[in-house]
């Protein structure tokens, strides 16, 4: 029986990072993945392929509607969806091969098959051909991630009633895509097909989209997406989804209690994700789950079984790849006797629509609920020279700071490159910077980042220069 110091079950961003860090720290490490390619949901059917399609569709959108303003004349551009999908697949293949390289480089043993506990220290790997082998591991890290959720009355046929996985591989551009759920995934994939020519209707149970982010971002993103042509039905509860041939009817009740219907040729069910523990055999190891089916862990990400840890989407907290990565590193370093830390308040959230949306720290709604006295600094992207030069004038930067100490408590942005610029907010808050600290740092001109400095100036003494 093969023996390892650390075995990771699941090879997504949390799992493969945990394995690499454990190997770097001198542990004999193995990783188990049931699918033929490494990388988990994020690299195969999530973050990476969706961004590839978002970029492709954004190029088409600009070629069709904006290039003429730049003096670039392209007559009647066409969409080759098959080519877009092919390019996306190429990006995924290149990325997953990179993970294979990292496994080899770090001398990590890779097992392809379903990993399930036989006991707290023994894991059975069942391969696709039915054969199996059992390995022994001193420590095990559960990193099996999540799967798309649905609603109990919806039948996902994965042809016309689909999840995000199938939306990445459609053979045609929908005429009318009905998206159930106004969260990150639904809005991103809805944006892809909106740009390619689909009519897109978002049906959301809550009274706003991206409900977990700052309310001002929600309002601005809805305004911008509506301007782009996306339709929204908020405070609307879906009650039935029925397919009839190539058409699908969604029945719901609006905020007035009236029954409404939406007819489309595709319905994307995007109502969140659920932790994936199927087939793990947790009961044989004695690992406990919470009331939501998540693996229960303590502050050290340790389960109730002392040598078994869990990270990422399978435990509590935001289901984000970068959170899982931080947790993978955290566990490996904890096993090595180090004292790592994760500040969960400073895990940024991003929506990769265009403009992008990003936020970190406390939202204004949270500060109000907690009774914290705060001040707000705002700066609109339309007042920025770099934004006008690129034509990306939608959005703003919003900084929330403590009213007395000026410490930055929240950083929220919608605009070009917000996904990259949010790191400035994370860095500032990690070092407990004040709004004045940011305002006194030199920001290159002309850049989008100047909007951060201007918002900090506005938060400090309402002395923004360019507004």
GROMACS .gro file of C-alpha atoms in nm:
model
  467
    1UNK     CA    1   0.000   0.000   0.000
    2UNK     CA    2   0.138   0.340  -0.104
    3UNK     CA    3   0.185   0.579   0.187
    4UNK     CA    4   0.181   0.959   0.186
    5UNK     CA    5   0.218   1.239   0.433
    6UNK     CA    6  -0.055   1.449   0.271
    7UNK     CA    7  -0.328   1.345   0.027
    8UNK     CA    8  -0.558   1.596  -0.136
    9UNK     CA    9  -0.894   1.484  -0.274
   10UNK     CA   10  -0.989   1.720  -0.556
   11UNK     CA   11  -0.763   1.914  -0.793
   12UNK     CA   12  -0.936   2.250  -0.823
   13UNK     CA   13  -0.759   2.575  -0.729
   14UNK     CA   14  -0.780   2.489  -0.360
   15UNK     CA   15  -0.670   2.130  -0.404
   16UNK     CA   16  -0.379   2.172  -0.641
   17UNK     CA   17  -0.246   2.476  -0.450
   18UNK     CA   18  -0.266   2.278  -0.125
   19UNK     CA   19  -0.075   1.992  -0.288
   20UNK     CA   20   0.195   2.220  -0.429
   21UNK     CA   21   0.246   2.404  -0.099
   22UNK     CA   22   0.259   2.075   0.093
   23UNK     CA   23   0.521   1.941  -0.149
   24UNK     CA   24   0.722   2.263  -0.119
   25UNK     CA   25   0.723   2.215   0.258
   26UNK     CA   26   0.872   1.866   0.225
   27UNK     CA   27   0.563   1.647   0.259
   28UNK     CA   28   0.529   1.337   0.042
   29UNK     CA   29   0.212   1.440  -0.138
   30UNK     CA   30  -0.060   1.281  -0.349
   31UNK     CA   31  -0.364   1.429  -0.522
   32UNK     CA   32  -0.676   1.239  -0.632
   33UNK     CA   33  -0.897   1.361  -0.917
   34UNK     CA   34  -1.191   1.169  -1.059
   35UNK     CA   35  -1.193   1.353  -1.394
   36UNK     CA   36  -0.932   1.302  -1.670
   37UNK     CA   37  -0.806   1.660  -1.641
   38UNK     CA   38  -0.684   1.847  -1.337
   39UNK     CA   39  -0.806   2.191  -1.235
   40UNK     CA   40  -1.155   2.124  -1.106
   41UNK     CA   41  -1.461   2.333  -1.190
   42UNK     CA   42  -1.266   2.659  -1.212
   43UNK     CA   43  -1.024   2.558  -1.485
   44UNK     CA   44  -1.249   2.318  -1.676
   45UNK     CA   45  -1.607   2.449  -1.661
   46UNK     CA   46  -1.594   2.768  -1.455
   47UNK     CA   47  -1.365   3.067  -1.414
   48UNK     CA   48  -1.127   3.013  -1.705
   49UNK     CA   49  -1.364   2.904  -1.987
   50UNK     CA   50  -1.624   3.165  -1.892
   51UNK     CA   51  -1.363   3.441  -1.907
   52UNK     CA   52  -1.247   3.316  -2.247
   53UNK     CA   53  -1.603   3.345  -2.380
   54UNK     CA   54  -1.654   3.681  -2.209
   55UNK     CA   55  -1.344   3.817  -2.384
   56UNK     CA   56  -1.448   3.675  -2.722
   57UNK     CA   57  -1.798   3.818  -2.694
   58UNK     CA   58  -1.665   4.155  -2.578
   59UNK     CA   59  -1.441   4.177  -2.885
   60UNK     CA   60  -1.743   4.110  -3.106
   61UNK     CA   61  -1.953   4.366  -2.920
   62UNK     CA   62  -1.689   4.632  -2.972
   63UNK     CA   63  -1.637   4.541  -3.337
   64UNK     CA   64  -2.007   4.565  -3.405
   65UNK     CA   65  -2.101   4.873  -3.204
   66UNK     CA   66  -1.792   5.069  -3.101
   67UNK     CA   67  -1.501   5.030  -3.343
   68UNK     CA   68  -1.640   5.289  -3.583
   69UNK     CA   69  -1.607   5.552  -3.310
   70UNK     CA   70  -1.235   5.472  -3.300
   71UNK     CA   71  -1.196   5.508  -3.675
   72UNK     CA   72  -1.195   5.132  -3.737
   73UNK     CA   73  -1.443   5.028  -4.004
   74UNK     CA   74  -1.551   4.664  -4.006
   75UNK     CA   75  -1.852   4.595  -4.222
   76UNK     CA   76  -2.109   4.361  -4.069
   77UNK     CA   77  -1.896   4.140  -3.839
   78UNK     CA   78  -2.024   3.785  -3.788
   79UNK     CA   79  -2.010   3.543  -3.498
   80UNK     CA   80  -1.849   3.202  -3.544
   81UNK     CA   81  -1.970   3.041  -3.223
   82UNK     CA   82  -1.797   2.711  -3.298
   83UNK     CA   83  -1.466   2.897  -3.331
   84UNK     CA   84  -1.526   3.081  -3.004
   85UNK     CA   85  -1.594   2.749  -2.830
   86UNK     CA   86  -1.284   2.598  -2.992
   87UNK     CA   87  -1.070   2.886  -2.868
   88UNK     CA   88  -1.220   2.851  -2.520
   89UNK     CA   89  -1.140   2.482  -2.519
   90UNK     CA   90  -0.785   2.558  -2.624
   91UNK     CA   91  -0.742   2.799  -2.334
   92UNK     CA   92  -0.875   2.534  -2.095
   93UNK     CA   93  -0.645   2.265  -2.237
   94UNK     CA   94  -0.339   2.485  -2.210
   95UNK     CA   95  -0.426   2.580  -1.853
   96UNK     CA   96  -0.495   2.225  -1.732
   97UNK     CA   97  -0.172   2.102  -1.892
   98UNK     CA   98   0.001   2.367  -1.687
   99UNK     CA   99  -0.131   2.201  -1.372
  100UNK     CA  100   0.007   1.866  -1.491
  101UNK     CA  101   0.346   2.033  -1.532
  102UNK     CA  102   0.329   2.172  -1.178
  103UNK     CA  103   0.244   1.828  -1.038
  104UNK     CA  104   0.549   1.679  -1.209
  105UNK     CA  105   0.772   1.969  -1.109
  106UNK     CA  106   0.678   1.930  -0.743
  107UNK     CA  107   0.694   1.548  -0.750
  108UNK     CA  108   0.329   1.509  -0.654
  109UNK     CA  109   0.174   1.168  -0.723
  110UNK     CA  110  -0.151   1.200  -0.921
  111UNK     CA  111  -0.425   0.938  -0.895
  112UNK     CA  112  -0.708   0.946  -1.147
  113UNK     CA  113  -1.027   0.810  -0.997
  114UNK     CA  114  -1.291   0.862  -0.729
  115UNK     CA  115  -1.136   0.905  -0.388
  116UNK     CA  116  -1.338   0.774  -0.093
  117UNK     CA  117  -1.249   0.712   0.268
  118UNK     CA  118  -1.215   0.356   0.393
  119UNK     CA  119  -1.109   0.493   0.732
  120UNK     CA  120  -0.958   0.813   0.870
  121UNK     CA  121  -0.619   0.722   0.725
  122UNK     CA  122  -0.701   0.501   0.425
  123UNK     CA  123  -0.844   0.623   0.095
  124UNK     CA  124  -0.973   0.402  -0.184
  125UNK     CA  125  -0.921   0.525  -0.540
  126UNK     CA  126  -1.175   0.376  -0.780
  127UNK     CA  127  -1.069   0.419  -1.142
  128UNK     CA  128  -1.294   0.461  -1.444
  129UNK     CA  129  -1.232   0.102  -1.556
  130UNK     CA  130  -1.367  -0.027  -1.223
  131UNK     CA  131  -1.031  -0.123  -1.076
  132UNK     CA  132  -0.922   0.029  -0.748
  133UNK     CA  133  -0.633   0.069  -0.511
  134UNK     CA  134  -0.608   0.188  -0.154
  135UNK     CA  135  -0.350   0.434  -0.023
  136UNK     CA  136  -0.262   0.540   0.327
  137UNK     CA  137  -0.221   0.903   0.429
  138UNK     CA  138  -0.117   1.068   0.754
  139UNK     CA  139  -0.319   1.379   0.665
  140UNK     CA  140  -0.599   1.428   0.414
  141UNK     CA  141  -0.734   1.754   0.271
  142UNK     CA  142  -1.087   1.744   0.128
  143UNK     CA  143  -1.109   1.984  -0.166
  144UNK     CA  144  -1.397   1.844  -0.370
  145UNK     CA  145  -1.561   2.180  -0.444
  146UNK     CA  146  -1.920   2.237  -0.550
  147UNK     CA  147  -2.176   2.166  -0.819
  148UNK     CA  148  -2.452   2.387  -0.965
  149UNK     CA  149  -2.769   2.398  -0.756
  150UNK     CA  150  -3.119   2.378  -0.896
  151UNK     CA  151  -3.474   2.415  -0.770
  152UNK     CA  152  -3.671   2.103  -0.669
  153UNK     CA  153  -3.936   2.147  -0.940
  154UNK     CA  154  -3.690   2.202  -1.227
  155UNK     CA  155  -3.575   1.916  -1.446
  156UNK     CA  156  -3.231   1.991  -1.587
  157UNK     CA  157  -3.226   1.817  -1.924
  158UNK     CA  158  -2.889   1.982  -2.003
  159UNK     CA  159  -3.013   2.056  -2.356
  160UNK     CA  160  -3.263   2.341  -2.324
  161UNK     CA  161  -3.281   2.367  -1.945
  162UNK     CA  162  -2.916   2.405  -1.862
  163UNK     CA  163  -2.657   2.494  -1.598
  164UNK     CA  164  -2.343   2.701  -1.641
  165UNK     CA  165  -2.156   2.389  -1.755
  166UNK     CA  166  -2.375   2.340  -2.063
  167UNK     CA  167  -2.389   2.716  -2.130
  168UNK     CA  168  -2.017   2.702  -2.206
  169UNK     CA  169  -2.069   2.461  -2.496
  170UNK     CA  170  -2.386   2.560  -2.681
  171UNK     CA  171  -2.406   2.476  -3.050
  172UNK     CA  172  -2.613   2.784  -3.132
  173UNK     CA  173  -2.675   3.133  -3.006
  174UNK     CA  174  -3.006   3.138  -2.817
  175UNK     CA  175  -3.283   3.356  -2.954
  176UNK     CA  176  -3.412   3.421  -2.603
  177UNK     CA  177  -3.209   3.307  -2.302
  178UNK     CA  178  -3.402   3.319  -1.975
  179UNK     CA  179  -3.163   3.328  -1.680
  180UNK     CA  180  -3.301   3.217  -1.344
  181UNK     CA  181  -3.085   3.394  -1.087
  182UNK     CA  182  -2.924   3.738  -1.088
  183UNK     CA  183  -2.595   3.640  -0.928
  184UNK     CA  184  -2.244   3.644  -1.066
  185UNK     CA  185  -2.260   3.335  -1.289
  186UNK     CA  186  -2.596   3.416  -1.443
  187UNK     CA  187  -2.498   3.774  -1.524
  188UNK     CA  188  -2.161   3.677  -1.672
  189UNK     CA  189  -2.299   3.407  -1.901
  190UNK     CA  190  -2.603   3.621  -1.977
  191UNK     CA  191  -2.363   3.894  -2.088
  192UNK     CA  192  -2.184   3.653  -2.322
  193UNK     CA  193  -2.499   3.568  -2.516
  194UNK     CA  194  -2.644   3.919  -2.495
  195UNK     CA  195  -2.337   4.046  -2.682
  196UNK     CA  196  -2.367   3.768  -2.939
  197UNK     CA  197  -2.724   3.868  -3.020
  198UNK     CA  198  -2.952   3.685  -2.777
  199UNK     CA  199  -3.241   3.845  -2.601
  200UNK     CA  200  -3.163   3.790  -2.232
  201UNK     CA  201  -3.412   3.809  -1.945
  202UNK     CA  202  -3.292   3.770  -1.587
  203UNK     CA  203  -3.551   3.647  -1.336
  204UNK     CA  204  -3.438   3.706  -0.978
  205UNK     CA  205  -3.616   3.622  -0.652
  206UNK     CA  206  -3.447   3.904  -0.459
  207UNK     CA  207  -3.518   4.272  -0.516
  208UNK     CA  208  -3.170   4.335  -0.660
  209UNK     CA  209  -2.898   4.163  -0.859
  210UNK     CA  210  -2.561   4.054  -0.709
  211UNK     CA  211  -2.728   4.073  -0.365
  212UNK     CA  212  -2.410   3.997  -0.170
  213UNK     CA  213  -2.227   4.306  -0.293
  214UNK     CA  214  -2.261   4.672  -0.199
  215UNK     CA  215  -2.603   4.804  -0.294
  216UNK     CA  216  -2.462   5.089  -0.501
  217UNK     CA  217  -2.278   4.839  -0.722
  218UNK     CA  218  -2.599   4.642  -0.771
  219UNK     CA  219  -2.790   4.950  -0.883
  220UNK     CA  220  -2.518   5.070  -1.118
  221UNK     CA  221  -2.461   4.729  -1.277
  222UNK     CA  222  -2.832   4.683  -1.338
  223UNK     CA  223  -2.848   5.027  -1.499
  224UNK     CA  224  -2.552   4.954  -1.725
  225UNK     CA  225  -2.669   4.605  -1.825
  226UNK     CA  226  -3.019   4.737  -1.895
  227UNK     CA  227  -2.861   4.999  -2.122
  228UNK     CA  228  -2.685   4.713  -2.302
  229UNK     CA  229  -3.021   4.542  -2.358
  230UNK     CA  230  -3.053   4.295  -2.073
  231UNK     CA  231  -3.401   4.273  -1.917
  232UNK     CA  232  -3.465   4.222  -1.546
  233UNK     CA  233  -3.759   4.080  -1.355
  234UNK     CA  234  -3.676   4.131  -0.986
  235UNK     CA  235  -3.873   4.018  -0.680
  236UNK     CA  236  -4.004   3.740  -0.901
  237UNK     CA  237  -4.034   3.381  -0.776
  238UNK     CA  238  -4.012   3.105  -1.036
  239UNK     CA  239  -4.264   2.826  -0.978
  240UNK     CA  240  -4.234   2.608  -1.290
  241UNK     CA  241  -4.011   2.542  -1.591
  242UNK     CA  242  -4.163   2.339  -1.876
  243UNK     CA  243  -3.997   2.233  -2.198
  244UNK     CA  244  -4.195   2.175  -2.514
  245UNK     CA  245  -3.968   2.077  -2.803
  246UNK     CA  246  -3.729   2.364  -2.871
  247UNK     CA  247  -3.906   2.610  -2.644
  248UNK     CA  248  -3.911   2.647  -2.267
  249UNK     CA  249  -4.172   2.829  -2.058
  250UNK     CA  250  -4.086   2.975  -1.720
  251UNK     CA  251  -4.379   3.047  -1.488
  252UNK     CA  252  -4.334   3.282  -1.193
  253UNK     CA  253  -4.507   3.522  -0.955
  254UNK     CA  254  -4.403   3.886  -0.958
  255UNK     CA  255  -4.388   4.120  -0.658
  256UNK     CA  256  -4.758   4.200  -0.700
  257UNK     CA  257  -4.846   3.833  -0.668
  258UNK     CA  258  -4.944   3.808  -1.035
  259UNK     CA  259  -4.856   3.503  -1.242
  260UNK     CA  260  -4.618   3.587  -1.527
  261UNK     CA  261  -4.455   3.370  -1.793
  262UNK     CA  262  -4.137   3.395  -1.996
  263UNK     CA  263  -4.091   3.198  -2.316
  264UNK     CA  264  -3.741   3.123  -2.439
  265UNK     CA  265  -3.552   2.864  -2.636
  266UNK     CA  266  -3.298   2.814  -2.353
  267UNK     CA  267  -3.322   2.852  -1.976
  268UNK     CA  268  -3.006   2.891  -1.770
  269UNK     CA  269  -3.061   2.783  -1.410
  270UNK     CA  270  -2.813   2.985  -1.206
  271UNK     CA  271  -2.935   2.977  -0.847
  272UNK     CA  272  -2.605   2.910  -0.673
  273UNK     CA  273  -2.390   2.608  -0.604
  274UNK     CA  274  -2.393   2.329  -0.348
  275UNK     CA  275  -2.099   2.160  -0.172
  276UNK     CA  276  -2.002   1.836  -0.342
  277UNK     CA  277  -1.936   1.542  -0.111
  278UNK     CA  278  -2.100   1.264  -0.315
  279UNK     CA  279  -1.911   0.934  -0.298
  280UNK     CA  280  -1.650   1.057  -0.046
  281UNK     CA  281  -1.747   0.799   0.216
  282UNK     CA  282  -1.723   1.057   0.492
  283UNK     CA  283  -1.922   0.835   0.725
  284UNK     CA  284  -1.644   0.573   0.718
  285UNK     CA  285  -1.395   0.833   0.837
  286UNK     CA  286  -1.641   0.985   1.084
  287UNK     CA  287  -1.634   1.332   0.928
  288UNK     CA  288  -1.934   1.548   1.015
  289UNK     CA  289  -2.140   1.772   0.786
  290UNK     CA  290  -2.342   2.078   0.886
  291UNK     CA  291  -2.711   2.142   0.820
  292UNK     CA  292  -2.631   2.271   0.468
  293UNK     CA  293  -2.426   1.969   0.366
  294UNK     CA  294  -2.092   2.141   0.413
  295UNK     CA  295  -1.797   1.976   0.584
  296UNK     CA  296  -1.771   2.116   0.937
  297UNK     CA  297  -1.433   2.269   1.022
  298UNK     CA  298  -1.280   2.472   1.304
  299UNK     CA  299  -1.071   2.789   1.272
  300UNK     CA  300  -0.777   2.578   1.154
  301UNK     CA  301  -0.992   2.421   0.878
  302UNK     CA  302  -0.968   2.093   1.067
  303UNK     CA  303  -1.267   1.859   1.070
  304UNK     CA  304  -1.387   1.675   1.380
  305UNK     CA  305  -1.138   1.402   1.276
  306UNK     CA  306  -0.801   1.548   1.373
  307UNK     CA  307  -0.597   1.438   1.069
  308UNK     CA  308  -0.859   1.540   0.809
  309UNK     CA  309  -0.897   1.899   0.686
  310UNK     CA  310  -1.131   2.061   0.432
  311UNK     CA  311  -1.110   2.374   0.216
  312UNK     CA  312  -1.288   2.569  -0.056
  313UNK     CA  313  -1.648   2.537  -0.169
  314UNK     CA  314  -1.707   2.225   0.037
  315UNK     CA  315  -1.688   2.427   0.362
  316UNK     CA  316  -1.854   2.746   0.488
  317UNK     CA  317  -1.783   3.083   0.333
  318UNK     CA  318  -1.777   3.238  -0.012
  319UNK     CA  319  -1.746   2.993  -0.301
  320UNK     CA  320  -1.448   3.160  -0.468
  321UNK     CA  321  -1.141   3.005  -0.627
  322UNK     CA  322  -0.903   3.250  -0.462
  323UNK     CA  323  -1.054   3.179  -0.118
  324UNK     CA  324  -0.990   2.809  -0.178
  325UNK     CA  325  -0.630   2.882  -0.280
  326UNK     CA  326  -0.565   3.076   0.039
  327UNK     CA  327  -0.717   2.794   0.244
  328UNK     CA  328  -0.506   2.532   0.065
  329UNK     CA  329  -0.190   2.722   0.151
  330UNK     CA  330  -0.318   2.778   0.506
  331UNK     CA  331  -0.368   2.406   0.574
  332UNK     CA  332  -0.034   2.300   0.426
  333UNK     CA  333   0.151   2.560   0.633
  334UNK     CA  334  -0.046   2.467   0.946
  335UNK     CA  335   0.058   2.102   0.902
  336UNK     CA  336   0.419   2.221   0.878
  337UNK     CA  337   0.390   2.395   1.215
  338UNK     CA  338   0.370   2.747   1.076
  339UNK     CA  339   0.123   3.015   1.186
  340UNK     CA  340  -0.055   3.134   0.868
  341UNK     CA  341  -0.361   3.355   0.869
  342UNK     CA  342  -0.656   3.436   0.644
  343UNK     CA  343  -0.859   3.753   0.685
  344UNK     CA  344  -1.194   3.644   0.540
  345UNK     CA  345  -1.316   4.004   0.543
  346UNK     CA  346  -1.052   4.078   0.280
  347UNK     CA  347  -1.141   3.810   0.025
  348UNK     CA  348  -1.248   4.019  -0.278
  349UNK     CA  349  -1.554   3.945  -0.489
  350UNK     CA  350  -1.558   4.011  -0.863
  351UNK     CA  351  -1.817   4.005  -1.143
  352UNK     CA  352  -1.659   3.983  -1.491
  353UNK     CA  353  -1.926   4.165  -1.684
  354UNK     CA  354  -1.821   4.479  -1.870
  355UNK     CA  355  -1.776   4.702  -1.691
  356UNK     CA  356  -1.633   4.475  -1.426
  357UNK     CA  357  -1.756   4.488  -1.067
  358UNK     CA  358  -1.538   4.428  -0.761
  359UNK     CA  359  -1.559   4.479  -0.388
  360UNK     CA  360  -1.373   4.393  -0.068
  361UNK     CA  361  -1.432   4.462   0.299
  362UNK     CA  362  -1.754   4.592   0.448
  363UNK     CA  363  -2.046   4.707   0.235
  364UNK     CA  364  -2.234   5.021   0.326
  365UNK     CA  365  -2.532   4.806   0.426
  366UNK     CA  366  -2.314   4.605   0.666
  367UNK     CA  367  -2.166   4.914   0.828
  368UNK     CA  368  -2.514   5.057   0.884
  369UNK     CA  369  -2.636   4.730   1.035
  370UNK     CA  370  -2.333   4.717   1.266
  371UNK     CA  371  -2.379   5.078   1.375
  372UNK     CA  372  -2.033   5.183   1.256
  373UNK     CA  373  -1.985   5.554   1.194
  374UNK     CA  374  -1.832   5.589   0.849
  375UNK     CA  375  -1.771   5.833   0.566
  376UNK     CA  376  -1.794   5.778   0.192
  377UNK     CA  377  -1.565   5.881  -0.091
  378UNK     CA  378  -1.690   5.851  -0.450
  379UNK     CA  379  -1.538   5.920  -0.787
  380UNK     CA  380  -1.712   5.859  -1.123
  381UNK     CA  381  -1.518   5.694  -1.405
  382UNK     CA  382  -1.660   5.946  -1.653
  383UNK     CA  383  -1.446   6.218  -1.486
  384UNK     CA  384  -1.126   6.024  -1.560
  385UNK     CA  385  -0.914   6.107  -1.863
  386UNK     CA  386  -0.811   5.742  -1.914
  387UNK     CA  387  -1.174   5.631  -1.916
  388UNK     CA  388  -1.270   5.889  -2.176
  389UNK     CA  389  -0.974   5.788  -2.392
  390UNK     CA  390  -1.086   5.423  -2.393
  391UNK     CA  391  -1.459   5.496  -2.401
  392UNK     CA  392  -1.516   5.312  -2.072
  393UNK     CA  393  -1.694   5.583  -1.876
  394UNK     CA  394  -1.953   5.378  -1.685
  395UNK     CA  395  -1.910   5.319  -1.314
  396UNK     CA  396  -1.733   5.462  -1.012
  397UNK     CA  397  -1.498   5.392  -0.722
  398UNK     CA  398  -1.641   5.402  -0.371
  399UNK     CA  399  -1.429   5.399  -0.056
  400UNK     CA  400  -1.579   5.357   0.291
  401UNK     CA  401  -1.364   5.480   0.581
  402UNK     CA  402  -1.403   5.498   0.956
  403UNK     CA  403  -1.539   5.841   1.047
  404UNK     CA  404  -1.294   5.891   1.334
  405UNK     CA  405  -0.977   5.702   1.238
  406UNK     CA  406  -1.004   5.728   0.856
  407UNK     CA  407  -0.915   5.356   0.828
  408UNK     CA  408  -1.046   5.207   0.503
  409UNK     CA  409  -1.330   4.966   0.583
  410UNK     CA  410  -1.463   4.892   0.235
  411UNK     CA  411  -1.356   4.930  -0.127
  412UNK     CA  412  -1.616   4.895  -0.403
  413UNK     CA  413  -1.579   4.960  -0.774
  414UNK     CA  414  -1.758   4.920  -1.102
  415UNK     CA  415  -1.560   5.013  -1.409
  416UNK     CA  416  -1.290   4.906  -1.651
  417UNK     CA  417  -1.033   4.670  -1.492
  418UNK     CA  418  -1.209   4.669  -1.155
  419UNK     CA  419  -1.110   4.302  -1.117
  420UNK     CA  420  -0.744   4.404  -1.115
  421UNK     CA  421  -0.778   4.731  -0.926
  422UNK     CA  422  -0.957   4.573  -0.630
  423UNK     CA  423  -0.615   4.438  -0.525
  424UNK     CA  424  -0.520   4.795  -0.434
  425UNK     CA  425  -0.807   4.800  -0.188
  426UNK     CA  426  -0.709   4.457  -0.048
  427UNK     CA  427  -0.349   4.569   0.001
  428UNK     CA  428  -0.450   4.893   0.170
  429UNK     CA  429  -0.691   4.720   0.405
  430UNK     CA  430  -0.453   4.435   0.486
  431UNK     CA  431  -0.210   4.697   0.617
  432UNK     CA  432  -0.493   4.898   0.776
  433UNK     CA  433  -0.429   5.203   0.563
  434UNK     CA  434  -0.633   5.519   0.594
  435UNK     CA  435  -0.809   5.688   0.304
  436UNK     CA  436  -0.553   5.966   0.339
  437UNK     CA  437  -0.270   5.713   0.299
  438UNK     CA  438  -0.410   5.612  -0.041
  439UNK     CA  439  -0.474   5.972  -0.139
  440UNK     CA  440  -0.109   6.064  -0.081
  441UNK     CA  441   0.032   5.780  -0.292
  442UNK     CA  442   0.135   5.868  -0.648
  443UNK     CA  443  -0.084   5.702  -0.911
  444UNK     CA  444   0.042   5.702  -1.270
  445UNK     CA  445  -0.137   5.926  -1.518
  446UNK     CA  446  -0.338   5.844  -1.719
  447UNK     CA  447  -0.465   5.524  -1.559
  448UNK     CA  448  -0.790   5.381  -1.428
  449UNK     CA  449  -0.620   5.357  -1.089
  450UNK     CA  450  -0.632   5.733  -1.056
  451UNK     CA  451  -1.002   5.692  -0.976
  452UNK     CA  452  -0.897   5.510  -0.657
  453UNK     CA  453  -0.681   5.803  -0.547
  454UNK     CA  454  -0.961   6.047  -0.629
  455UNK     CA  455  -1.216   5.846  -0.428
  456UNK     CA  456  -0.971   5.839  -0.136
  457UNK     CA  457  -0.933   6.218  -0.163
  458UNK     CA  458  -1.310   6.250  -0.159
  459UNK     CA  459  -1.333   6.029   0.151
  460UNK     CA  460  -1.057   6.219   0.330
  461UNK     CA  461  -1.174   6.580   0.307
  462UNK     CA  462  -1.407   6.593   0.009
  463UNK     CA  463  -1.114   6.733  -0.188
  464UNK     CA  464  -1.117   6.528  -0.507
  465UNK     CA  465  -0.918   6.718  -0.769
  466UNK     CA  466  -1.099   6.618  -1.090
  467UNK     CA  467  -1.460   6.632  -0.976
   0.00000   0.00000   0.00000
